[in-house]
């Protein structure tokens, strides 16, 4: 009779430990199965929107307020990655477009530029690059987005 009483506390503690492990496993599965990925998607989308808006503001600020001839070069700093993956910001049809592997990150924003800007071309990989504003041979300005690693200008 006394031998079975000595085993009871050990069995009770083992059952308590098993219940705690089961609870932690259930909570961890629930968090990483739904809550954490949703939060990462939302945070990635917000960071992408902010990076895109900052890029558009930098491009717009690089264009001089007046004058037909200009040579401006402005460095742009952006996040190196969004949601642990690289991304690209490219010029397309008077807008900047953010391309990313994850569907929750991306979008486009229109550029508000003076009429004397003829075209906006180029792209940046994550991390930013250089905005170059140059005179067009036929008048007006051209805005070029280039990565810092590339040759910026030969002029």
PDB file of C-alpha atoms in Angstrom:
ATOM      1  CA  UNK A   1       0.000   0.000   0.000  1.00  0.00           C
ATOM      2  CA  UNK A   2       2.780   2.434   0.852  1.00  0.00           C
ATOM      3  CA  UNK A   3       4.621   1.701  -2.378  1.00  0.00           C
ATOM      4  CA  UNK A   4       1.695   2.864  -4.520  1.00  0.00           C
ATOM      5  CA  UNK A   5       1.434   6.106  -2.547  1.00  0.00           C
ATOM      6  CA  UNK A   6       5.061   6.953  -3.352  1.00  0.00           C
ATOM      7  CA  UNK A   7       4.355   6.667  -7.083  1.00  0.00           C
ATOM      8  CA  UNK A   8       1.285   8.939  -7.049  1.00  0.00           C
ATOM      9  CA  UNK A   9       3.154  12.304  -6.853  1.00  0.00           C
ATOM     10  CA  UNK A  10       5.514  11.287  -9.679  1.00  0.00           C
ATOM     11  CA  UNK A  11       2.633  10.238 -11.910  1.00  0.00           C
ATOM     12  CA  UNK A  12       0.767  13.442 -11.074  1.00  0.00           C
ATOM     13  CA  UNK A  13       3.774  15.598 -11.971  1.00  0.00           C
ATOM     14  CA  UNK A  14       4.282  13.676 -15.227  1.00  0.00           C
ATOM     15  CA  UNK A  15       0.647  14.249 -16.164  1.00  0.00           C
ATOM     16  CA  UNK A  16       0.955  17.968 -15.348  1.00  0.00           C
ATOM     17  CA  UNK A  17       4.084  18.243 -17.497  1.00  0.00           C
ATOM     18  CA  UNK A  18       2.304  16.448 -20.344  1.00  0.00           C
ATOM     19  CA  UNK A  19      -0.650  18.825 -20.147  1.00  0.00           C
ATOM     20  CA  UNK A  20       1.672  21.861 -20.189  1.00  0.00           C
ATOM     21  CA  UNK A  21       3.553  20.517 -23.226  1.00  0.00           C
ATOM     22  CA  UNK A  22       0.261  19.817 -25.011  1.00  0.00           C
ATOM     23  CA  UNK A  23      -0.987  23.356 -24.227  1.00  0.00           C
ATOM     24  CA  UNK A  24       2.242  25.005 -25.466  1.00  0.00           C
ATOM     25  CA  UNK A  25       2.156  22.909 -28.648  1.00  0.00           C
ATOM     26  CA  UNK A  26      -1.475  23.862 -29.304  1.00  0.00           C
ATOM     27  CA  UNK A  27      -0.864  27.579 -28.729  1.00  0.00           C
ATOM     28  CA  UNK A  28       2.275  27.546 -30.890  1.00  0.00           C
ATOM     29  CA  UNK A  29       0.456  25.788 -33.723  1.00  0.00           C
ATOM     30  CA  UNK A  30      -2.430  28.236 -33.532  1.00  0.00           C
ATOM     31  CA  UNK A  31      -0.133  31.275 -33.573  1.00  0.00           C
ATOM     32  CA  UNK A  32       2.162  30.155 -36.368  1.00  0.00           C
ATOM     33  CA  UNK A  33      -0.728  28.727 -38.367  1.00  0.00           C
ATOM     34  CA  UNK A  34      -2.791  31.895 -38.504  1.00  0.00           C
ATOM     35  CA  UNK A  35      -1.981  34.915 -36.353  1.00  0.00           C
ATOM     36  CA  UNK A  36       1.745  35.344 -37.010  1.00  0.00           C
ATOM     37  CA  UNK A  37       1.614  34.953 -40.822  1.00  0.00           C
ATOM     38  CA  UNK A  38      -1.327  37.383 -41.012  1.00  0.00           C
ATOM     39  CA  UNK A  39       0.607  39.924 -38.961  1.00  0.00           C
ATOM     40  CA  UNK A  40       3.683  39.467 -41.181  1.00  0.00           C
ATOM     41  CA  UNK A  41       1.561  39.983 -44.292  1.00  0.00           C
ATOM     42  CA  UNK A  42       0.015  43.156 -42.878  1.00  0.00           C
ATOM     43  CA  UNK A  43       3.381  44.523 -41.753  1.00  0.00           C
ATOM     44  CA  UNK A  44       4.961  43.678 -45.113  1.00  0.00           C
ATOM     45  CA  UNK A  45       2.147  45.444 -46.959  1.00  0.00           C
ATOM     46  CA  UNK A  46       2.555  48.558 -44.798  1.00  0.00           C
ATOM     47  CA  UNK A  47       6.334  48.643 -45.255  1.00  0.00           C
ATOM     48  CA  UNK A  48       5.848  48.243 -49.001  1.00  0.00           C
ATOM     49  CA  UNK A  49       3.382  51.139 -49.145  1.00  0.00           C
ATOM     50  CA  UNK A  50       5.698  53.389 -47.124  1.00  0.00           C
ATOM     51  CA  UNK A  51       8.711  52.478 -49.283  1.00  0.00           C
ATOM     52  CA  UNK A  52       6.742  53.212 -52.451  1.00  0.00           C
ATOM     53  CA  UNK A  53       5.496  56.571 -51.136  1.00  0.00           C
ATOM     54  CA  UNK A  54       8.993  57.531 -49.983  1.00  0.00           C
ATOM     55  CA  UNK A  55      10.422  56.594 -53.387  1.00  0.00           C
ATOM     56  CA  UNK A  56       7.794  58.709 -55.174  1.00  0.00           C
ATOM     57  CA  UNK A  57       8.490  61.678 -52.885  1.00  0.00           C
ATOM     58  CA  UNK A  58      12.239  61.410 -53.559  1.00  0.00           C
ATOM     59  CA  UNK A  59      11.715  61.262 -57.340  1.00  0.00           C
ATOM     60  CA  UNK A  60       9.384  64.262 -57.246  1.00  0.00           C
ATOM     61  CA  UNK A  61      11.810  66.233 -55.039  1.00  0.00           C
ATOM     62  CA  UNK A  62      14.715  65.547 -57.413  1.00  0.00           C
ATOM     63  CA  UNK A  63      13.084  67.502 -60.259  1.00  0.00           C
ATOM     64  CA  UNK A  64      14.005  71.204 -60.016  1.00  0.00           C
ATOM     65  CA  UNK A  65      11.115  73.609 -59.521  1.00  0.00           C
ATOM     66  CA  UNK A  66      11.972  75.610 -62.627  1.00  0.00           C
ATOM     67  CA  UNK A  67      14.241  75.552 -65.650  1.00  0.00           C
ATOM     68  CA  UNK A  68      14.454  73.466 -68.787  1.00  0.00           C
ATOM     69  CA  UNK A  69      18.075  72.375 -68.401  1.00  0.00           C
ATOM     70  CA  UNK A  70      19.117  70.466 -65.318  1.00  0.00           C
ATOM     71  CA  UNK A  71      21.578  67.931 -64.089  1.00  0.00           C
ATOM     72  CA  UNK A  72      20.543  66.568 -60.722  1.00  0.00           C
ATOM     73  CA  UNK A  73      21.628  63.433 -58.948  1.00  0.00           C
ATOM     74  CA  UNK A  74      19.966  62.407 -55.692  1.00  0.00           C
ATOM     75  CA  UNK A  75      20.567  59.303 -53.580  1.00  0.00           C
ATOM     76  CA  UNK A  76      17.508  57.459 -52.323  1.00  0.00           C
ATOM     77  CA  UNK A  77      17.589  55.159 -49.311  1.00  0.00           C
ATOM     78  CA  UNK A  78      14.904  52.475 -49.031  1.00  0.00           C
ATOM     79  CA  UNK A  79      14.547  49.263 -46.993  1.00  0.00           C
ATOM     80  CA  UNK A  80      16.884  46.504 -48.174  1.00  0.00           C
ATOM     81  CA  UNK A  81      14.125  43.900 -48.080  1.00  0.00           C
ATOM     82  CA  UNK A  82      10.424  43.653 -47.380  1.00  0.00           C
ATOM     83  CA  UNK A  83       9.074  40.577 -45.631  1.00  0.00           C
ATOM     84  CA  UNK A  84      12.565  39.019 -45.831  1.00  0.00           C
ATOM     85  CA  UNK A  85      12.617  39.103 -49.645  1.00  0.00           C
ATOM     86  CA  UNK A  86      14.051  41.466 -52.228  1.00  0.00           C
ATOM     87  CA  UNK A  87      11.840  43.703 -54.279  1.00  0.00           C
ATOM     88  CA  UNK A  88      11.981  46.109 -57.220  1.00  0.00           C
ATOM     89  CA  UNK A  89      10.588  49.584 -57.729  1.00  0.00           C
ATOM     90  CA  UNK A  90      10.277  50.490 -61.402  1.00  0.00           C
ATOM     91  CA  UNK A  91       8.934  53.374 -63.441  1.00  0.00           C
ATOM     92  CA  UNK A  92       5.916  52.616 -65.616  1.00  0.00           C
ATOM     93  CA  UNK A  93       3.482  55.000 -67.341  1.00  0.00           C
ATOM     94  CA  UNK A  94       4.113  57.980 -65.078  1.00  0.00           C
ATOM     95  CA  UNK A  95       3.928  55.882 -61.911  1.00  0.00           C
ATOM     96  CA  UNK A  96       6.222  53.919 -59.645  1.00  0.00           C
ATOM     97  CA  UNK A  97       5.383  50.226 -59.272  1.00  0.00           C
ATOM     98  CA  UNK A  98       6.572  47.974 -56.444  1.00  0.00           C
ATOM     99  CA  UNK A  99       7.081  44.338 -57.495  1.00  0.00           C
ATOM    100  CA  UNK A 100       7.478  41.693 -54.783  1.00  0.00           C
ATOM    101  CA  UNK A 101       7.254  37.898 -54.626  1.00  0.00           C
ATOM    102  CA  UNK A 102       4.541  37.925 -51.965  1.00  0.00           C
ATOM    103  CA  UNK A 103       1.006  38.888 -53.070  1.00  0.00           C
ATOM    104  CA  UNK A 104       0.338  41.006 -49.956  1.00  0.00           C
ATOM    105  CA  UNK A 105       3.224  43.351 -50.843  1.00  0.00           C
ATOM    106  CA  UNK A 106       3.089  45.546 -53.919  1.00  0.00           C
ATOM    107  CA  UNK A 107       1.249  48.357 -55.578  1.00  0.00           C
ATOM    108  CA  UNK A 108       1.786  51.523 -57.565  1.00  0.00           C
ATOM    109  CA  UNK A 109       1.624  55.241 -56.990  1.00  0.00           C
ATOM    110  CA  UNK A 110       1.377  58.027 -59.572  1.00  0.00           C
ATOM    111  CA  UNK A 111       4.176  60.564 -59.868  1.00  0.00           C
ATOM    112  CA  UNK A 112       3.254  64.251 -59.775  1.00  0.00           C
ATOM    113  CA  UNK A 113       5.857  65.853 -62.034  1.00  0.00           C
ATOM    114  CA  UNK A 114       5.970  69.083 -64.053  1.00  0.00           C
ATOM    115  CA  UNK A 115       4.944  68.918 -67.717  1.00  0.00           C
ATOM    116  CA  UNK A 116       8.532  69.544 -68.806  1.00  0.00           C
ATOM    117  CA  UNK A 117       9.466  66.023 -67.638  1.00  0.00           C
ATOM    118  CA  UNK A 118       9.292  63.907 -70.800  1.00  0.00           C
ATOM    119  CA  UNK A 119       9.894  60.441 -69.383  1.00  0.00           C
ATOM    120  CA  UNK A 120      10.684  58.504 -66.243  1.00  0.00           C
ATOM    121  CA  UNK A 121      12.633  55.282 -66.802  1.00  0.00           C
ATOM    122  CA  UNK A 122      14.645  52.734 -64.881  1.00  0.00           C
ATOM    123  CA  UNK A 123      14.267  50.727 -61.703  1.00  0.00           C
ATOM    124  CA  UNK A 124      15.731  50.119 -58.259  1.00  0.00           C
ATOM    125  CA  UNK A 125      16.321  46.854 -56.506  1.00  0.00           C
ATOM    126  CA  UNK A 126      15.632  46.858 -52.765  1.00  0.00           C
ATOM    127  CA  UNK A 127      17.769  49.306 -50.819  1.00  0.00           C
ATOM    128  CA  UNK A 128      17.318  52.316 -53.062  1.00  0.00           C
ATOM    129  CA  UNK A 129      19.615  53.879 -55.577  1.00  0.00           C
ATOM    130  CA  UNK A 130      20.027  57.131 -57.459  1.00  0.00           C
ATOM    131  CA  UNK A 131      17.541  59.481 -59.128  1.00  0.00           C
ATOM    132  CA  UNK A 132      19.172  61.242 -62.049  1.00  0.00           C
ATOM    133  CA  UNK A 133      17.471  64.209 -63.747  1.00  0.00           C
ATOM    134  CA  UNK A 134      19.011  65.173 -67.090  1.00  0.00           C
ATOM    135  CA  UNK A 135      18.198  67.475 -69.958  1.00  0.00           C
ATOM    136  CA  UNK A 136      16.630  65.853 -73.003  1.00  0.00           C
ATOM    137  CA  UNK A 137      18.278  66.747 -76.353  1.00  0.00           C
ATOM    138  CA  UNK A 138      14.928  67.888 -77.760  1.00  0.00           C
ATOM    139  CA  UNK A 139      14.025  69.950 -74.681  1.00  0.00           C
ATOM    140  CA  UNK A 140      12.551  69.067 -71.343  1.00  0.00           C
ATOM    141  CA  UNK A 141      13.850  66.696 -68.699  1.00  0.00           C
ATOM    142  CA  UNK A 142      14.349  62.961 -68.336  1.00  0.00           C
ATOM    143  CA  UNK A 143      14.249  61.228 -64.950  1.00  0.00           C
ATOM    144  CA  UNK A 144      16.266  58.016 -64.627  1.00  0.00           C
ATOM    145  CA  UNK A 145      16.174  55.577 -61.702  1.00  0.00           C
ATOM    146  CA  UNK A 146      19.407  53.619 -61.321  1.00  0.00           C
ATOM    147  CA  UNK A 147      20.886  51.267 -58.729  1.00  0.00           C
ATOM    148  CA  UNK A 148      23.901  52.617 -56.879  1.00  0.00           C
ATOM    149  CA  UNK A 149      25.988  49.712 -58.150  1.00  0.00           C
ATOM    150  CA  UNK A 150      25.544  50.812 -61.766  1.00  0.00           C
ATOM    151  CA  UNK A 151      27.486  53.511 -63.509  1.00  0.00           C
ATOM    152  CA  UNK A 152      25.621  56.679 -62.569  1.00  0.00           C
ATOM    153  CA  UNK A 153      26.574  59.124 -65.270  1.00  0.00           C
ATOM    154  CA  UNK A 154      29.323  59.481 -67.845  1.00  0.00           C
ATOM    155  CA  UNK A 155      28.826  63.211 -68.364  1.00  0.00           C
TER     156      UNK A 155
END
